[in-house]
Amino acid sequence: DTGVSQDPRHKITKRGQNVTFRCDPISEHNRLYWYRQTLGQGPEFLTYFQNEAQLEKSRLLSDRFSAERPKGSFSTLEIQRTEQGDSAMYLCASSHVSDYSNQPQHFGDGTRLSIL
Amino acid sequence: AQKITQTQPGMFVQEKEAVTLDCTYDTSDQSYGLFWYKQPSSGEMIFLIYQGSYDEQNATEGRYSLNFQKARKSANLVISASQLGDSAMYFCAMREQSGGYQKVTFGIGTKLQVIP
């Protein structure tokens, strides 16, 4: 069990550029979640997948955001035409679905995005 | 109404003493789960303890226990015998099941500082 892995750890980019983050969940976990966390706040839910299906998206996920999990394993989160307000920590988490009620989400270390 | 309310922005506790971090929640679901996570300054989210809405016993995990009062909709975290390494942000979270989909909501957190 190598834990949830996120890449990159840090991303600095200019406003208007596109960025893509990757998340590799714990291998036997079939649920994968994306969150955004800004300074002084708790994580805010963005979206989640069960296997390759994207089951729910938050209203926070504007048209500039897209997430995929094509083979039900790793996931990518892309932000197009980045804006200053996108600066945040993007967290990925995974869990096992067989007994959702008591399986915690295991988080990665996050990708910190800074928009110049 | 806020789904998860953590009213203590910051708490101090003397090393080796116990401390209670407050969390109240709001849901109309009958089946839900409550979690506590720890986030050190390094940024990773560490799962601490879980309480299911149907669990009659309060959850315990080592030095962590969850004081679950369902009628009051509170799920306070108790840390016994505080250690310097307990200094961190602590987040309460709730997972609801609605229409076949999950919703996970985090509070804004409580910053705990353990004093030697």
Tab-separated table of C-alpha atoms in Angstrom:
chain	number	residue	atom	x	y	z
A	1	ASP	CA	0.000	0.000	0.000
A	2	THR	CA	1.876	3.022	-1.300
A	3	GLY	CA	-0.838	5.545	-0.476
A	4	VAL	CA	-2.436	8.152	-2.709
A	5	SER	CA	0.092	9.841	-4.956
A	6	GLN	CA	-0.331	13.270	-6.545
A	7	ASP	CA	1.820	14.937	-9.142
A	8	PRO	CA	3.145	17.576	-9.253
A	9	ARG	CA	3.481	18.742	-5.647
A	10	HIS	CA	3.712	22.350	-6.722
A	11	LYS	CA	2.703	24.155	-9.892
A	12	ILE	CA	3.329	27.790	-10.674
A	13	THR	CA	1.852	29.156	-13.851
A	14	LYS	CA	0.765	32.369	-15.477
A	15	ARG	CA	-2.839	33.399	-15.596
A	16	GLY	CA	-4.552	32.063	-18.697
A	17	GLN	CA	-2.452	28.927	-18.989
A	18	ASN	CA	-3.835	25.412	-18.770
A	19	VAL	CA	-2.693	23.030	-16.048
A	20	THR	CA	-3.197	19.317	-15.462
A	21	PHE	CA	-2.769	17.408	-12.233
A	22	ARG	CA	-2.551	13.673	-11.781
A	23	CYS	CA	-3.730	11.459	-8.935
A	24	ASP	CA	-2.897	7.797	-8.450
A	25	PRO	CA	-5.205	6.291	-5.823
A	26	ILE	CA	-4.543	3.331	-3.579
A	27	SER	CA	-4.676	0.396	-5.964
A	28	GLU	CA	-7.697	-1.452	-4.580
A	29	HIS	CA	-9.769	1.700	-4.098
A	30	ASN	CA	-12.523	2.218	-6.623
A	31	ARG	CA	-13.689	5.645	-5.461
A	32	LEU	CA	-11.624	8.712	-6.181
A	33	TYR	CA	-12.356	12.257	-5.041
A	34	TRP	CA	-11.017	15.697	-5.878
A	35	TYR	CA	-11.100	18.577	-3.416
A	36	ARG	CA	-9.874	22.141	-3.395
A	37	GLN	CA	-8.535	23.753	-0.246
A	38	THR	CA	-7.815	27.453	0.118
A	39	LEU	CA	-5.945	29.055	2.988
A	40	GLY	CA	-7.856	28.922	6.252
A	41	GLN	CA	-10.600	26.696	4.890
A	42	GLY	CA	-11.431	23.032	4.930
A	43	PRO	CA	-11.337	20.996	1.735
A	44	GLU	CA	-14.214	21.732	-0.650
A	45	PHE	CA	-15.605	18.852	-2.653
A	46	LEU	CA	-15.168	19.134	-6.427
A	47	THR	CA	-16.045	15.766	-7.918
A	48	TYR	CA	-15.824	12.039	-7.421
A	49	PHE	CA	-15.537	8.880	-9.494
A	50	GLN	CA	-16.588	5.345	-8.926
A	51	ASN	CA	-14.322	3.341	-11.168
A	52	GLU	CA	-14.312	5.312	-14.434
A	53	ALA	CA	-17.721	6.927	-13.957
A	54	GLN	CA	-17.864	10.511	-12.749
A	55	LEU	CA	-20.844	10.380	-10.401
A	56	GLU	CA	-21.082	13.868	-9.018
A	57	LYS	CA	-19.711	17.323	-9.687
A	58	SER	CA	-19.863	20.307	-7.386
A	59	ARG	CA	-21.105	23.685	-8.589
A	60	LEU	CA	-17.540	24.807	-7.801
A	61	LEU	CA	-16.431	22.860	-10.855
A	62	SER	CA	-16.875	25.470	-13.547
A	63	ASP	CA	-16.684	24.788	-17.285
A	64	ARG	CA	-12.950	25.461	-17.123
A	65	PHE	CA	-12.455	22.392	-14.943
A	66	SER	CA	-12.558	18.853	-16.226
A	67	ALA	CA	-11.701	15.589	-14.534
A	68	GLU	CA	-11.227	12.161	-16.007
A	69	ARG	CA	-10.524	8.681	-14.813
A	70	PRO	CA	-10.375	6.803	-18.119
A	71	LYS	CA	-9.463	3.319	-16.949
A	72	GLY	CA	-10.769	3.516	-13.406
A	73	SER	CA	-7.271	3.833	-12.024
A	74	PHE	CA	-5.441	7.196	-12.060
A	75	SER	CA	-7.315	10.448	-12.545
A	76	THR	CA	-6.453	13.813	-14.041
A	77	LEU	CA	-7.851	17.221	-13.191
A	78	GLU	CA	-7.397	19.906	-15.831
A	79	ILE	CA	-7.981	23.601	-15.382
A	80	GLN	CA	-8.167	25.655	-18.568
A	81	ARG	CA	-7.518	29.396	-18.809
A	82	THR	CA	-6.425	29.602	-15.183
A	83	GLU	CA	-7.476	32.578	-13.074
A	84	GLN	CA	-6.045	34.084	-9.885
A	85	GLY	CA	-8.881	32.550	-7.892
A	86	ASP	CA	-7.769	29.072	-8.907
A	87	SER	CA	-4.734	29.362	-6.626
A	88	ALA	CA	-5.282	26.661	-3.998
A	89	MET	CA	-4.242	23.232	-2.843
A	90	TYR	CA	-5.889	20.501	-4.909
A	91	LEU	CA	-6.340	17.329	-2.927
A	92	CYS	CA	-7.107	13.863	-4.191
A	93	ALA	CA	-8.523	11.109	-2.001
A	94	SER	CA	-9.573	7.515	-2.553
A	95	SER	CA	-11.669	4.980	-0.715
A	96	HIS	CA	-13.086	1.503	-1.108
A	97	VAL	CA	-16.752	1.273	-1.999
A	98	SER	CA	-17.675	-2.144	-0.578
A	99	ASP	CA	-18.681	-0.601	2.722
A	100	TYR	CA	-18.764	3.108	2.061
A	101	SER	CA	-20.200	4.019	5.361
A	102	ASN	CA	-17.092	3.392	7.396
A	103	GLN	CA	-14.288	3.507	4.904
A	104	PRO	CA	-12.323	6.699	5.324
A	105	GLN	CA	-10.971	8.627	2.410
A	106	HIS	CA	-7.207	8.450	2.191
A	107	PHE	CA	-5.703	11.679	0.970
A	108	GLY	CA	-2.659	12.434	-1.103
A	109	ASP	CA	-0.258	15.226	-0.230
A	110	GLY	CA	-1.935	17.568	-2.671
A	111	THR	CA	-0.854	19.781	-5.541
A	112	ARG	CA	-0.353	23.419	-4.629
A	113	LEU	CA	-1.266	25.669	-7.553
A	114	SER	CA	-0.057	29.261	-7.670
A	115	ILE	CA	-1.275	31.568	-10.416
A	116	LEU	CA	0.974	34.521	-11.186
B	1	ALA	CA	-27.312	26.355	7.523
B	2	GLN	CA	-23.705	25.168	7.596
B	3	LYS	CA	-23.424	21.435	7.174
B	4	ILE	CA	-20.432	21.213	9.504
B	5	THR	CA	-19.708	23.821	12.150
B	6	GLN	CA	-16.445	24.051	14.035
B	7	THR	CA	-16.681	27.037	16.344
B	8	GLN	CA	-13.152	27.003	17.760
B	9	PRO	CA	-10.711	28.641	15.336
B	10	GLY	CA	-7.828	27.924	17.726
B	11	MET	CA	-7.227	25.927	20.871
B	12	PHE	CA	-4.319	25.607	23.276
B	13	VAL	CA	-3.677	22.598	25.483
B	14	GLN	CA	-0.925	21.742	27.900
B	15	GLU	CA	1.124	18.683	27.009
B	16	LYS	CA	-0.275	15.489	28.619
B	17	GLU	CA	-3.680	17.102	29.156
B	18	ALA	CA	-6.895	16.147	27.350
B	19	VAL	CA	-8.628	18.466	24.897
B	20	THR	CA	-12.038	18.466	23.218
B	21	LEU	CA	-12.554	19.875	19.735
B	22	ASP	CA	-16.153	20.723	18.928
B	23	CYS	CA	-18.111	19.772	15.840
B	24	THR	CA	-21.811	20.107	15.115
B	25	TYR	CA	-23.483	18.992	11.922
B	26	ASP	CA	-26.697	19.425	10.041
B	27	THR	CA	-28.333	16.744	7.937
B	28	SER	CA	-31.761	15.332	7.222
B	29	ASP	CA	-30.345	11.951	6.204
B	30	GLN	CA	-30.785	8.992	8.516
B	31	SER	CA	-27.595	7.333	7.353
B	32	TYR	CA	-24.403	9.360	7.437
B	33	GLY	CA	-20.842	9.142	8.628
B	34	LEU	CA	-18.706	11.535	10.601
B	35	PHE	CA	-14.933	11.754	10.310
B	36	TRP	CA	-12.094	13.637	11.894
B	37	TYR	CA	-8.904	14.404	10.037
B	38	LYS	CA	-5.631	15.952	11.169
B	39	GLN	CA	-3.657	18.256	8.878
B	40	PRO	CA	-0.140	19.105	10.084
B	41	SER	CA	1.689	22.099	8.681
B	42	SER	CA	3.176	19.810	6.045
B	43	GLY	CA	-0.277	19.640	4.464
B	44	GLU	CA	-1.267	15.977	4.335
B	45	MET	CA	-4.723	14.994	5.585
B	46	ILE	CA	-4.526	12.149	8.090
B	47	PHE	CA	-7.632	10.137	8.949
B	48	LEU	CA	-8.146	9.853	12.709
B	49	ILE	CA	-11.544	8.409	13.569
B	50	TYR	CA	-14.973	7.554	12.155
B	51	GLN	CA	-18.486	7.417	13.640
B	52	GLY	CA	-21.482	6.043	11.788
B	53	SER	CA	-24.926	7.459	12.427
B	54	TYR	CA	-26.206	4.052	13.518
B	55	ASP	CA	-23.285	3.257	15.776
B	56	GLU	CA	-24.425	3.178	19.373
B	57	GLN	CA	-20.964	3.139	20.882
B	58	ASN	CA	-18.694	6.142	20.700
B	59	ALA	CA	-15.745	5.472	18.414
B	60	THR	CA	-12.268	5.218	19.896
B	61	GLU	CA	-8.871	4.960	18.218
B	62	GLY	CA	-5.951	5.013	20.597
B	63	ARG	CA	-5.795	8.463	22.199
B	64	TYR	CA	-8.696	9.693	20.046
B	65	SER	CA	-12.333	9.265	20.952
B	66	LEU	CA	-15.435	10.716	19.397
B	67	ASN	CA	-18.162	12.001	21.711
B	68	PHE	CA	-21.219	11.382	19.535
B	69	GLN	CA	-24.477	12.972	20.647
B	70	LYS	CA	-26.935	12.256	17.890
B	71	ALA	CA	-29.879	14.216	19.286
B	72	ARG	CA	-27.675	17.296	19.595
B	73	LYS	CA	-26.035	16.588	16.232
B	74	SER	CA	-22.593	16.887	17.714
B	75	ALA	CA	-19.479	14.809	17.149
B	76	ASN	CA	-16.720	16.212	19.308
B	77	LEU	CA	-13.182	14.859	19.130
B	78	VAL	CA	-11.427	14.153	22.399
B	79	ILE	CA	-7.657	13.814	22.405
B	80	SER	CA	-6.263	12.391	25.610
B	81	ALA	CA	-2.708	12.837	26.880
B	82	SER	CA	-1.833	15.517	24.293
B	83	GLN	CA	1.588	15.350	22.681
B	84	LEU	CA	3.597	18.065	20.960
B	85	GLY	CA	3.076	16.241	17.686
B	86	ASP	CA	-0.673	16.754	18.014
B	87	SER	CA	-0.236	20.421	17.067
B	88	ALA	CA	-2.082	20.715	13.756
B	89	MET	CA	-5.340	21.689	12.078
B	90	TYR	CA	-8.222	19.353	12.833
B	91	PHE	CA	-11.158	18.987	10.449
B	92	CYS	CA	-14.535	17.440	11.085
B	93	ALA	CA	-16.280	16.020	8.021
B	94	MET	CA	-19.604	14.424	7.202
B	95	ARG	CA	-20.457	11.974	4.459
B	96	GLU	CA	-24.100	11.830	3.407
B	97	GLN	CA	-25.740	9.518	0.935
B	98	SER	CA	-28.291	11.281	-1.190
B	99	GLY	CA	-30.050	9.802	-4.196
B	100	GLY	CA	-27.343	7.191	-4.638
B	101	TYR	CA	-24.572	9.756	-4.575
B	102	GLN	CA	-22.216	10.764	-1.857
B	103	LYS	CA	-21.747	14.252	-0.511
B	104	VAL	CA	-18.783	14.987	1.691
B	105	THR	CA	-18.551	18.253	3.589
B	106	PHE	CA	-15.680	19.515	5.731
B	107	GLY	CA	-15.722	22.143	8.459
B	108	ILE	CA	-13.304	25.059	8.463
B	109	GLY	CA	-11.105	23.417	11.030
B	110	THR	CA	-9.664	24.069	14.476
B	111	LYS	CA	-5.994	24.863	14.976
B	112	LEU	CA	-4.663	23.013	17.993
B	113	GLN	CA	-1.429	24.037	19.635
B	114	VAL	CA	0.096	21.854	22.334
B	115	ILE	CA	2.197	23.747	24.852
B	116	PRO	CA	5.174	22.032	26.504
